[in-house]
Structure formats: C-alpha cells, structure tokens
Amino acid sequence: MLELPRPRKSKKQSNRTDRYRAWAEINLSHLKHNVEELKRRLPKDCRIMAVVKANAYGHGSVPIAQKLQSIGINSYAVAEVSEGIALRKAGIQGEILILGFTSPWQFADLCRYDLTQTVLNADYAMTLNQYGKKIKVHVKIDTGMGRLGENVDQVERILSIYRQPHLIVTGTYSHFSVPDSDLKEDIAFTNEQINRFYRLVHVIQSNGFDTGRLHLQSSYGILHYPHLRCDMARPGIALYGAIDVVKDNDESSVSLLPVLSLRARVIMVKRVPAGSSIGYGRLYRTTQDSIIATVSIGYADGIPRCLFEQGGHVLVKGQRVAIAGNICMDQMMIDVTHVEHVEEGDIVTLIGQDGDCRITAEEVAVRCHTIPNEWLTGIGSRVDRVYVN
C-alpha cells in the first residue's frame, strides 16, 4: 500500500518562495544573451527593433523593454497604441512603432506620446494626413503576405504616401510569410518577396523620396536570411529563445536561450486506489494504487486543455510526470506515483529546467499543434512574473 507523504511544517514552507501560486521566471541574462547572438548574426550596421507586443510575448513588456534599453536597444515594435503608451509612461525612450491599425480618435496619442504609426495603405495615409499634425510613420509594403500594407505592384498609390505633407516617413518595411520553410518553392517565394521589395525601394528613391530605415526580417528572417541589406531587423519570438534555431555548424550559427520558465505548486497530495477516475469526464483512470498531486495552475492561467489529451508532462523533483485527467480552470492533477516524497509546496515545472530534465515551450506547442508564440502569449495575468538574472 502506498503511503501518503506527511504535510510539511509551516516553518519549512516559509523558507521557500511560497508567496506565488503560479509564476513565470523571466531570465534577463538570457534575454541579453539572445540579443547579442542575434546581433552577431546580422550585419554590423543593422540595428535591432525589439518586438515587445502582446506583453512581450507573455514576458512582461515594461520590464523586458527596460532591460533592452539598458543594453542599448532603442527601437521597439508593439501592436497597438495602448502598448506604446504603457512603454512611454514607464520611461522607455527611442522609437516605438505601432505595427497595426490606430483609429483616428487615437491620432492625438500618436503625437502626444511620440509614437510612430504604420501606414497600412494609401487610403490610410490620407486619413493620417488629414489629422493635420506631423505624424511619424513607417510605410508597410505587401510583398506577398496578404495582410497589411499597400500591394507592391501599386506603385503610384505607394508614391502618394510619401507625398503626404504631414507624414514624416522614418521607415519602410515588409514582412515575410514563409521565412522558416526549407521547401524549395517557399525559399523561392521569400526571395521573390525580397526582390520585389528592393525593386520598389529603388523606384521610390528614384522619385526623390526618402524611404527612411528599411527592415524586412523578423525572427526567422534573421535566422535564415541574415545578410540582407537592411537598416533594422525585428526579432520577436527569437528574443525570448522559444524558437527552432539554425544548425549550420559554421560561425554564423546562433545559440538562443529560453527566457521564460513556468512553474506552479503542489497544493494537495492524495492516495487513490487502482481503478480510480481523476478529473472532469473521468478520462484518466489509475491502473494501480497511485499518488495524485493537485497543482495550482489551470487553463485560466493559459495551460492548454489539450495538453492532457496529447500526452503532456510536467516536471517534479527532476522527473517527468504525466498529467492526470482534464486540466481544470484553476488546477490540474498529475500522477506522481513513481516520484519519492512529493509534498504540498513542491515546485512543478511546466516550462523550464528541473535537474537534468527540461520541457521547452516548443515541445508543448508542437504537442498541442500550435506555435510557441500562441502558447506564451496565452499565459494569463494571474501568473506572477518574477525577474531574475
């Protein structure tokens, strides 16, 4: 018969950082390392524009931007105006580019907080210009992504953007759609995006207009097309080390470190007999007398419910343990039968290192048929962010 571990004494618990129910450890030294690695891969005169949208991919936009500013980064990209305002109010200096749509009723904030707006197309440029005050902008060109930007073939419409008297163009850019693919047809498509962009840049400049700083590469663009003639590159997920990196065995290879680890605590341990069902739907059944631990994190904190169905694991005391049953809103259960002396208060690692074992954001994303970007940005506001060096 399995014995249930004795509860810890409160004095012992007080020696640990048990103030957190669930928390993400953000390693700022790893962030600095990743910036240096990406810079090393790029041409020396190519600057980093750090993408810190969506709360810096779940890492905390203000602390991340503050760290980046302290190591010399002075360009940032966010999705919308409120994200830019939050950075300005936190004292972040330099250029802050709004990548998405800004409503005309927010144009005053662009000026008030010295934010740079993306021009989505020629019609949007006219709307911005009609505001009647000088607004800094980057012009977005659609070279094949099919999302935002004036189509690269619409040369006259694009030139009309640069003629708007109240728009101060400080940059021109585009976005790749398949820079991570090694398929021959996708590589050809990306190269055509590159060629289309530079042909257009030549036309714009030949007409006497200043394109400002040019930028094309996001994270995978930096990894797979590092030597483009650009003034800036826009790493997002690569900054946070949650990306498959290039393994090319030469001096241009890059080694990125994960910035975020996600942890929670065991809040209850119980012994159950063989044949017991665990969780909603009774989908997990014990095949032997077992020890089940309940953990203080759930899908409201961003843990994908499908993780159980896809055979997901967590780490406890340096060992992989199976998720036991459907993940609940605020808790999840794990089967710790084979782990010795699991007790209330023990740390459970969902992303990160524990002893010799490691679970990466990429592993969880692949298991759940998604990408690390979605998984990390879904980590909820109830999860405390703890910044460490």
Tab-separated table of C-alpha atoms in Angstrom:
chain	number	residue	atom	x	y	z
A	1	MET	CA	0.000	0.000	0.000
A	2	LEU	CA	1.363	3.403	-0.958
A	3	GLU	CA	1.844	5.817	1.931
A	4	LEU	CA	0.816	9.424	1.664
A	5	PRO	CA	3.658	11.844	2.478
A	6	ARG	CA	3.298	13.844	5.639
A	7	PRO	CA	2.378	17.537	5.226
A	8	ARG	CA	5.243	19.961	5.567
A	9	LYS	CA	5.566	22.041	8.632
A	10	SER	CA	4.841	25.713	8.105
A	11	LYS	CA	8.360	26.657	9.247
A	12	LYS	CA	9.856	24.595	6.457
A	13	GLN	CA	7.487	26.120	3.927
A	14	SER	CA	8.405	29.629	4.974
A	15	ASN	CA	11.980	29.049	3.743
A	16	ARG	CA	10.727	28.869	0.159
A	17	THR	CA	9.264	31.467	-2.146
A	18	ASP	CA	5.766	30.191	-1.480
A	19	ARG	CA	4.117	33.571	-1.957
A	20	TYR	CA	3.313	32.623	-5.553
A	21	ARG	CA	0.516	30.321	-6.632
A	22	ALA	CA	1.864	30.171	-10.186
A	23	TRP	CA	4.684	32.171	-11.654
A	24	ALA	CA	6.836	32.730	-14.709
A	25	GLU	CA	10.540	33.204	-14.074
A	26	ILE	CA	11.966	35.641	-16.616
A	27	ASN	CA	15.725	35.316	-17.007
A	28	LEU	CA	17.008	38.723	-18.106
A	29	SER	CA	20.544	37.424	-18.585
A	30	HIS	CA	19.194	35.019	-21.193
A	31	LEU	CA	17.440	37.935	-22.891
A	32	LYS	CA	20.734	39.847	-23.084
A	33	HIS	CA	22.468	36.750	-24.444
A	34	ASN	CA	19.851	36.350	-27.171
A	35	VAL	CA	20.198	39.981	-28.241
A	36	GLU	CA	23.948	39.529	-28.549
A	37	GLU	CA	23.512	36.321	-30.553
A	38	LEU	CA	21.085	37.956	-32.980
A	39	LYS	CA	23.330	40.993	-33.385
A	40	ARG	CA	26.253	38.710	-34.125
A	41	ARG	CA	24.319	37.067	-36.932
A	42	LEU	CA	23.287	40.358	-38.544
A	43	PRO	CA	25.480	42.827	-40.435
A	44	LYS	CA	27.216	45.256	-38.076
A	45	ASP	CA	25.234	48.269	-39.265
A	46	CYS	CA	21.847	46.534	-38.839
A	47	ARG	CA	20.052	47.590	-35.670
A	48	ILE	CA	17.598	45.595	-33.564
A	49	MET	CA	13.965	46.698	-33.341
A	50	ALA	CA	12.700	44.598	-30.439
A	51	VAL	CA	9.146	43.318	-30.828
A	52	VAL	CA	7.508	43.626	-27.397
A	53	LYS	CA	3.852	43.405	-28.415
A	54	ALA	CA	1.366	41.174	-26.570
A	55	ASN	CA	3.061	41.887	-23.236
A	56	ALA	CA	6.415	40.945	-24.788
A	57	TYR	CA	5.065	37.538	-25.808
A	58	GLY	CA	3.879	36.965	-22.254
A	59	HIS	CA	7.167	38.004	-20.642
A	60	GLY	CA	6.089	41.470	-19.452
A	61	SER	CA	6.564	44.345	-21.890
A	62	VAL	CA	7.783	47.037	-19.488
A	63	PRO	CA	10.481	45.032	-17.623
A	64	ILE	CA	11.627	43.495	-20.908
A	65	ALA	CA	11.861	46.890	-22.626
A	66	GLN	CA	13.654	48.360	-19.609
A	67	LYS	CA	16.258	45.612	-19.765
A	68	LEU	CA	16.630	46.047	-23.517
A	69	GLN	CA	17.024	49.801	-23.129
A	70	SER	CA	19.759	49.244	-20.533
A	71	ILE	CA	21.786	47.229	-23.070
A	72	GLY	CA	21.445	49.736	-25.883
A	73	ILE	CA	18.261	48.834	-27.757
A	74	ASN	CA	16.378	51.996	-28.750
A	75	SER	CA	13.735	50.764	-31.195
A	76	TYR	CA	10.610	48.810	-30.248
A	77	ALA	CA	7.562	47.431	-32.024
A	78	VAL	CA	4.121	46.973	-30.485
A	79	ALA	CA	0.730	46.007	-31.866
A	80	GLU	CA	-1.394	48.985	-30.864
A	81	VAL	CA	-1.394	52.391	-29.222
A	82	SER	CA	-2.056	51.392	-25.607
A	83	GLU	CA	1.004	49.138	-25.649
A	84	GLY	CA	3.116	52.048	-26.841
A	85	ILE	CA	1.689	54.413	-24.229
A	86	ALA	CA	2.478	51.923	-21.458
A	87	LEU	CA	6.112	51.866	-22.543
A	88	ARG	CA	6.337	55.666	-22.680
A	89	LYS	CA	4.790	56.016	-19.222
A	90	ALA	CA	7.411	53.571	-17.940
A	91	GLY	CA	10.155	55.806	-19.287
A	92	ILE	CA	11.068	53.873	-22.426
A	93	GLN	CA	12.815	56.149	-24.914
A	94	GLY	CA	13.619	55.773	-28.593
A	95	GLU	CA	11.315	54.848	-31.430
A	96	ILE	CA	8.147	52.870	-30.721
A	97	LEU	CA	6.481	51.586	-33.888
A	98	ILE	CA	2.777	50.687	-33.915
A	99	LEU	CA	2.528	47.675	-36.229
A	100	GLY	CA	-1.255	47.623	-36.523
A	101	PHE	CA	-4.267	49.859	-37.004
A	102	THR	CA	-4.769	53.030	-34.975
A	103	SER	CA	-8.226	54.595	-35.009
A	104	PRO	CA	-8.437	58.296	-35.941
A	105	TRP	CA	-9.729	59.115	-32.459
A	106	GLN	CA	-6.333	57.951	-31.153
A	107	PHE	CA	-4.198	60.005	-33.551
A	108	ALA	CA	-3.675	62.586	-30.805
A	109	ASP	CA	-1.968	59.892	-28.726
A	110	LEU	CA	0.475	59.232	-31.553
A	111	CYS	CA	1.618	62.831	-31.278
A	112	ARG	CA	1.352	63.157	-27.501
A	113	TYR	CA	3.484	60.084	-26.810
A	114	ASP	CA	5.786	60.414	-29.839
A	115	LEU	CA	4.728	57.090	-31.356
A	116	THR	CA	5.420	56.017	-34.933
A	117	GLN	CA	2.445	54.690	-36.882
A	118	THR	CA	2.490	52.048	-39.614
A	119	VAL	CA	0.839	53.241	-42.831
A	120	LEU	CA	-1.454	50.367	-43.760
A	121	ASN	CA	-2.208	51.563	-47.304
A	122	ALA	CA	-2.597	54.729	-49.376
A	123	ASP	CA	-6.119	55.441	-48.114
A	124	TYR	CA	-4.950	55.192	-44.513
A	125	ALA	CA	-2.106	57.577	-45.331
A	126	MET	CA	-4.680	60.160	-46.450
A	127	THR	CA	-6.623	59.701	-43.211
A	128	LEU	CA	-3.484	60.199	-41.153
A	129	ASN	CA	-2.532	63.255	-43.166
A	130	GLN	CA	-5.979	64.809	-42.710
A	131	TYR	CA	-5.365	64.937	-38.968
A	132	GLY	CA	-3.314	67.995	-39.813
A	133	LYS	CA	-0.367	67.444	-37.487
A	134	LYS	CA	3.023	65.917	-38.137
A	135	ILE	CA	2.995	62.173	-37.516
A	136	LYS	CA	5.980	59.863	-37.779
A	137	VAL	CA	5.264	56.801	-39.909
A	138	HIS	CA	6.744	53.662	-41.389
A	139	VAL	CA	5.280	52.610	-44.734
A	140	LYS	CA	4.196	48.964	-44.915
A	141	ILE	CA	4.544	47.201	-48.280
A	142	ASP	CA	2.703	43.961	-49.011
A	143	THR	CA	5.172	41.829	-50.979
A	144	GLY	CA	3.188	38.605	-50.635
A	145	MET	CA	1.985	38.196	-47.059
A	146	GLY	CA	-1.520	39.379	-47.988
A	147	ARG	CA	-2.163	41.022	-44.645
A	148	LEU	CA	-1.330	44.710	-44.131
A	149	GLY	CA	0.396	47.106	-46.492
A	150	GLU	CA	-0.144	48.596	-49.901
A	151	ASN	CA	0.393	45.998	-52.617
A	152	VAL	CA	3.908	46.191	-54.007
A	153	ASP	CA	2.563	46.488	-57.568
A	154	GLN	CA	0.548	49.627	-56.768
A	155	VAL	CA	3.469	51.956	-57.387
A	156	GLU	CA	1.518	55.194	-57.826
A	157	ARG	CA	-0.542	54.582	-54.717
A	158	ILE	CA	2.646	53.879	-52.783
A	159	LEU	CA	4.324	57.051	-54.066
A	160	SER	CA	1.261	59.025	-52.976
A	161	ILE	CA	2.008	58.012	-49.377
A	162	TYR	CA	5.402	59.725	-49.499
A	163	ARG	CA	3.781	62.886	-50.888
A	164	GLN	CA	1.526	63.404	-47.865
A	165	PRO	CA	2.810	66.666	-46.309
A	166	HIS	CA	2.030	65.850	-42.675
A	167	LEU	CA	3.584	62.380	-42.677
A	168	ILE	CA	7.217	62.090	-41.638
A	169	VAL	CA	8.430	58.829	-43.159
A	170	THR	CA	11.158	57.333	-40.974
A	171	GLY	CA	10.969	53.777	-42.276
A	172	THR	CA	9.717	51.423	-44.983
A	173	TYR	CA	9.223	47.720	-44.442
A	174	SER	CA	7.615	44.440	-45.409
A	175	HIS	CA	7.025	41.049	-43.808
A	176	PHE	CA	7.901	37.521	-44.924
A	177	SER	CA	5.250	34.801	-44.931
A	178	VAL	CA	7.390	31.626	-45.006
A	179	PRO	CA	10.926	32.538	-43.863
A	180	ASP	CA	11.089	29.414	-41.669
A	181	SER	CA	10.439	26.972	-44.513
A	182	ASP	CA	13.147	24.920	-46.212
A	183	LEU	CA	10.874	23.900	-49.098
A	184	LYS	CA	12.295	24.936	-52.448
A	185	GLU	CA	9.116	26.718	-53.540
A	186	ASP	CA	8.886	28.632	-50.240
A	187	ILE	CA	12.512	29.726	-50.447
A	188	ALA	CA	11.835	30.933	-53.986
A	189	PHE	CA	8.758	32.818	-52.753
A	190	THR	CA	10.738	34.532	-49.988
A	191	ASN	CA	13.487	35.503	-52.411
A	192	GLU	CA	10.857	36.986	-54.692
A	193	GLN	CA	9.463	38.971	-51.752
A	194	ILE	CA	12.971	40.313	-51.176
A	195	ASN	CA	13.450	41.214	-54.848
A	196	ARG	CA	10.039	42.887	-55.079
A	197	PHE	CA	10.791	44.983	-52.015
A	198	TYR	CA	14.154	46.238	-53.231
A	199	ARG	CA	12.891	46.935	-56.738
A	200	LEU	CA	10.177	49.104	-55.213
A	201	VAL	CA	12.649	50.826	-52.878
A	202	HIS	CA	14.731	51.748	-55.926
A	203	VAL	CA	11.647	53.243	-57.623
A	204	ILE	CA	10.693	55.238	-54.510
A	205	GLN	CA	14.196	56.624	-54.130
A	206	SER	CA	14.472	57.336	-57.865
A	207	ASN	CA	11.410	59.547	-57.483
A	208	GLY	CA	13.258	61.623	-54.924
A	209	PHE	CA	11.674	60.244	-51.731
A	210	ASP	CA	13.461	59.182	-48.568
A	211	THR	CA	12.363	55.670	-47.549
A	212	GLY	CA	13.822	56.023	-44.066
A	213	ARG	CA	15.172	52.893	-42.395
A	214	LEU	CA	14.488	49.649	-44.254
A	215	HIS	CA	13.506	46.459	-42.448
A	216	LEU	CA	12.328	43.051	-43.630
A	217	GLN	CA	13.427	40.314	-41.228
A	218	SER	CA	11.508	39.145	-38.225
A	219	SER	CA	12.866	36.247	-36.129
A	220	TYR	CA	13.067	33.520	-38.764
A	221	GLY	CA	14.158	36.071	-41.340
A	222	ILE	CA	17.177	36.837	-39.155
A	223	LEU	CA	17.979	33.147	-38.793
A	224	HIS	CA	17.574	32.179	-42.448
A	225	TYR	CA	18.239	35.426	-44.360
A	226	PRO	CA	20.680	37.304	-42.091
A	227	HIS	CA	22.723	39.171	-44.688
A	228	LEU	CA	20.039	41.318	-46.296
A	229	ARG	CA	20.778	44.992	-46.855
A	230	CYS	CA	18.556	46.322	-44.101
A	231	ASP	CA	18.916	49.057	-41.517
A	232	MET	CA	16.933	47.163	-38.881
A	233	ALA	CA	15.607	43.713	-38.064
A	234	ARG	CA	12.528	42.923	-35.956
A	235	PRO	CA	13.100	39.877	-33.713
A	236	GLY	CA	10.127	38.779	-31.675
A	237	ILE	CA	9.982	35.159	-30.528
A	238	ALA	CA	13.749	34.777	-31.103
A	239	LEU	CA	14.429	37.399	-28.431
A	240	TYR	CA	12.744	35.099	-25.955
A	241	GLY	CA	14.578	31.965	-27.077
A	242	ALA	CA	11.451	29.973	-27.919
A	243	ILE	CA	12.307	29.123	-31.496
A	244	ASP	CA	13.943	26.402	-33.571
A	245	VAL	CA	17.361	27.794	-34.429
A	246	VAL	CA	19.590	27.326	-37.435
A	247	LYS	CA	22.044	24.452	-37.009
A	248	ASP	CA	24.551	25.127	-39.756
A	249	ASN	CA	27.833	24.310	-37.981
A	250	ASP	CA	29.572	27.490	-39.072
A	251	GLU	CA	30.472	30.766	-37.429
A	252	SER	CA	27.078	32.254	-38.305
A	253	SER	CA	25.128	29.669	-36.276
A	254	VAL	CA	23.127	31.048	-33.382
A	255	SER	CA	22.517	29.706	-29.885
A	256	LEU	CA	19.432	31.108	-28.158
A	257	LEU	CA	18.419	30.543	-24.554
A	258	PRO	CA	14.832	30.304	-23.249
A	259	VAL	CA	13.945	33.415	-21.255
A	260	LEU	CA	10.782	32.120	-19.574
A	261	SER	CA	10.211	29.222	-17.184
A	262	LEU	CA	6.678	28.491	-15.969
A	263	ARG	CA	6.111	26.991	-12.536
A	264	ALA	CA	3.359	26.278	-10.009
A	265	ARG	CA	2.985	24.386	-6.741
A	266	VAL	CA	1.636	21.130	-5.441
A	267	ILE	CA	-1.273	22.121	-3.212
A	268	MET	CA	-2.597	18.671	-2.288
A	269	VAL	CA	-1.336	15.096	-2.402
A	270	LYS	CA	-3.673	12.121	-2.065
A	271	ARG	CA	-3.533	8.350	-2.322
A	272	VAL	CA	-6.120	6.702	-4.563
A	273	PRO	CA	-6.746	3.010	-5.256
A	274	ALA	CA	-6.335	1.294	-8.591
A	275	GLY	CA	-9.244	1.955	-10.928
A	276	SER	CA	-9.926	5.479	-9.644
A	277	SER	CA	-11.056	8.108	-12.122
A	278	ILE	CA	-9.472	11.548	-11.951
A	279	GLY	CA	-10.884	14.870	-13.174
A	280	TYR	CA	-13.746	16.034	-15.354
A	281	GLY	CA	-15.047	13.416	-17.750
A	282	ARG	CA	-13.348	10.579	-15.826
A	283	LEU	CA	-10.858	10.272	-18.691
A	284	TYR	CA	-7.895	9.298	-16.547
A	285	ARG	CA	-8.021	6.054	-14.585
A	286	THR	CA	-5.310	4.716	-12.346
A	287	THR	CA	-4.019	1.234	-13.174
A	288	GLN	CA	-2.514	0.723	-9.721
A	289	ASP	CA	-2.688	2.243	-6.270
A	290	SER	CA	-1.460	5.727	-7.055
A	291	ILE	CA	-0.489	9.097	-5.635
A	292	ILE	CA	-2.150	12.068	-7.324
A	293	ALA	CA	-0.990	15.639	-6.770
A	294	THR	CA	-3.122	18.692	-7.458
A	295	VAL	CA	-1.221	21.681	-8.897
A	296	SER	CA	-2.133	25.360	-8.571
A	297	ILE	CA	-2.446	26.272	-12.247
A	298	GLY	CA	-5.087	25.676	-14.926
A	299	TYR	CA	-6.453	26.713	-18.262
A	300	ALA	CA	-7.467	30.164	-16.988
A	301	ASP	CA	-3.731	30.682	-16.499
A	302	GLY	CA	-3.040	29.696	-20.094
A	303	ILE	CA	-2.382	25.970	-19.833
A	304	PRO	CA	-3.884	24.362	-22.959
A	305	ARG	CA	-6.649	21.893	-22.083
A	306	CYS	CA	-5.498	19.678	-24.932
A	307	LEU	CA	-2.183	19.077	-23.163
A	308	PHE	CA	-3.659	16.123	-21.264
A	309	GLU	CA	-5.195	14.601	-24.377
A	310	GLN	CA	-1.890	14.942	-26.212
A	311	GLY	CA	0.069	13.097	-23.534
A	312	GLY	CA	1.658	16.130	-21.887
A	313	HIS	CA	4.005	16.029	-18.923
A	314	VAL	CA	5.336	18.331	-16.227
A	315	LEU	CA	8.484	18.114	-14.107
A	316	VAL	CA	8.563	17.338	-10.382
A	317	LYS	CA	11.810	16.767	-8.465
A	318	GLY	CA	13.696	16.463	-11.732
A	319	GLN	CA	11.392	13.802	-13.175
A	320	ARG	CA	8.742	13.805	-15.881
A	321	VAL	CA	5.269	13.012	-14.626
A	322	ALA	CA	2.053	12.569	-16.552
A	323	ILE	CA	-0.893	14.947	-16.412
A	324	ALA	CA	-3.768	13.044	-14.829
A	325	GLY	CA	-7.116	13.996	-16.313
A	326	ASN	CA	-8.588	17.054	-17.956
A	327	ILE	CA	-6.965	20.328	-16.978
A	328	CYS	CA	-9.348	22.427	-14.867
A	329	MET	CA	-9.794	26.192	-14.875
A	330	ASP	CA	-7.614	26.787	-11.801
A	331	GLN	CA	-5.886	23.463	-11.121
A	332	MET	CA	-4.511	20.395	-12.798
A	333	MET	CA	-3.729	16.932	-11.487
A	334	ILE	CA	-0.578	14.924	-12.030
A	335	ASP	CA	0.358	11.317	-11.287
A	336	VAL	CA	3.423	11.318	-9.007
A	337	THR	CA	3.288	7.650	-8.006
A	338	HIS	CA	6.839	6.972	-9.173
A	339	VAL	CA	8.346	10.122	-7.580
A	340	GLU	CA	9.520	9.810	-3.996
A	341	HIS	CA	8.396	12.144	-1.231
A	342	VAL	CA	6.227	14.587	-3.176
A	343	GLU	CA	4.729	17.037	-0.701
A	344	GLU	CA	2.494	20.054	-0.597
A	345	GLY	CA	4.502	23.096	-1.616
A	346	ASP	CA	6.786	21.271	-4.050
A	347	ILE	CA	7.515	23.127	-7.271
A	348	VAL	CA	6.060	21.858	-10.548
A	349	THR	CA	7.720	22.997	-13.788
A	350	LEU	CA	5.583	23.296	-16.920
A	351	ILE	CA	8.229	25.083	-18.993
A	352	GLY	CA	11.862	25.070	-17.999
A	353	GLN	CA	14.615	23.041	-16.386
A	354	ASP	CA	14.410	20.859	-13.277
A	355	GLY	CA	17.534	18.833	-12.603
A	356	ASP	CA	18.564	17.080	-15.792
A	357	CYS	CA	15.061	17.253	-17.276
A	358	ARG	CA	13.733	20.052	-19.423
A	359	ILE	CA	10.442	20.958	-21.085
A	360	THR	CA	10.557	23.709	-23.703
A	361	ALA	CA	7.802	25.979	-24.951
A	362	GLU	CA	8.400	24.496	-28.393
A	363	GLU	CA	7.763	20.967	-27.100
A	364	VAL	CA	4.455	21.948	-25.549
A	365	ALA	CA	3.455	23.895	-28.660
A	366	VAL	CA	4.191	21.003	-31.001
A	367	ARG	CA	2.296	18.617	-28.737
A	368	CYS	CA	-0.723	20.943	-28.843
A	369	HIS	CA	-0.442	21.549	-32.610
A	370	THR	CA	0.311	25.239	-32.259
A	371	ILE	CA	3.345	27.550	-32.071
A	372	PRO	CA	5.301	28.872	-29.062
A	373	ASN	CA	4.025	32.393	-29.803
A	374	GLU	CA	0.427	31.382	-29.070
A	375	TRP	CA	1.348	29.314	-26.031
A	376	LEU	CA	3.480	32.028	-24.407
A	377	THR	CA	1.152	34.943	-25.142
A	378	GLY	CA	-1.675	32.927	-23.608
A	379	ILE	CA	-0.056	32.815	-20.167
A	380	GLY	CA	-2.595	34.649	-18.026
A	381	SER	CA	-2.375	37.733	-15.851
A	382	ARG	CA	-2.889	35.630	-12.691
A	383	VAL	CA	0.576	34.180	-13.265
A	384	ASP	CA	3.123	36.362	-11.464
A	385	ARG	CA	6.189	37.418	-13.432
A	386	VAL	CA	9.399	37.107	-11.453
A	387	TYR	CA	12.509	38.703	-12.997
A	388	VAL	CA	15.881	37.118	-12.297
A	389	ASN	CA	19.449	37.493	-13.522
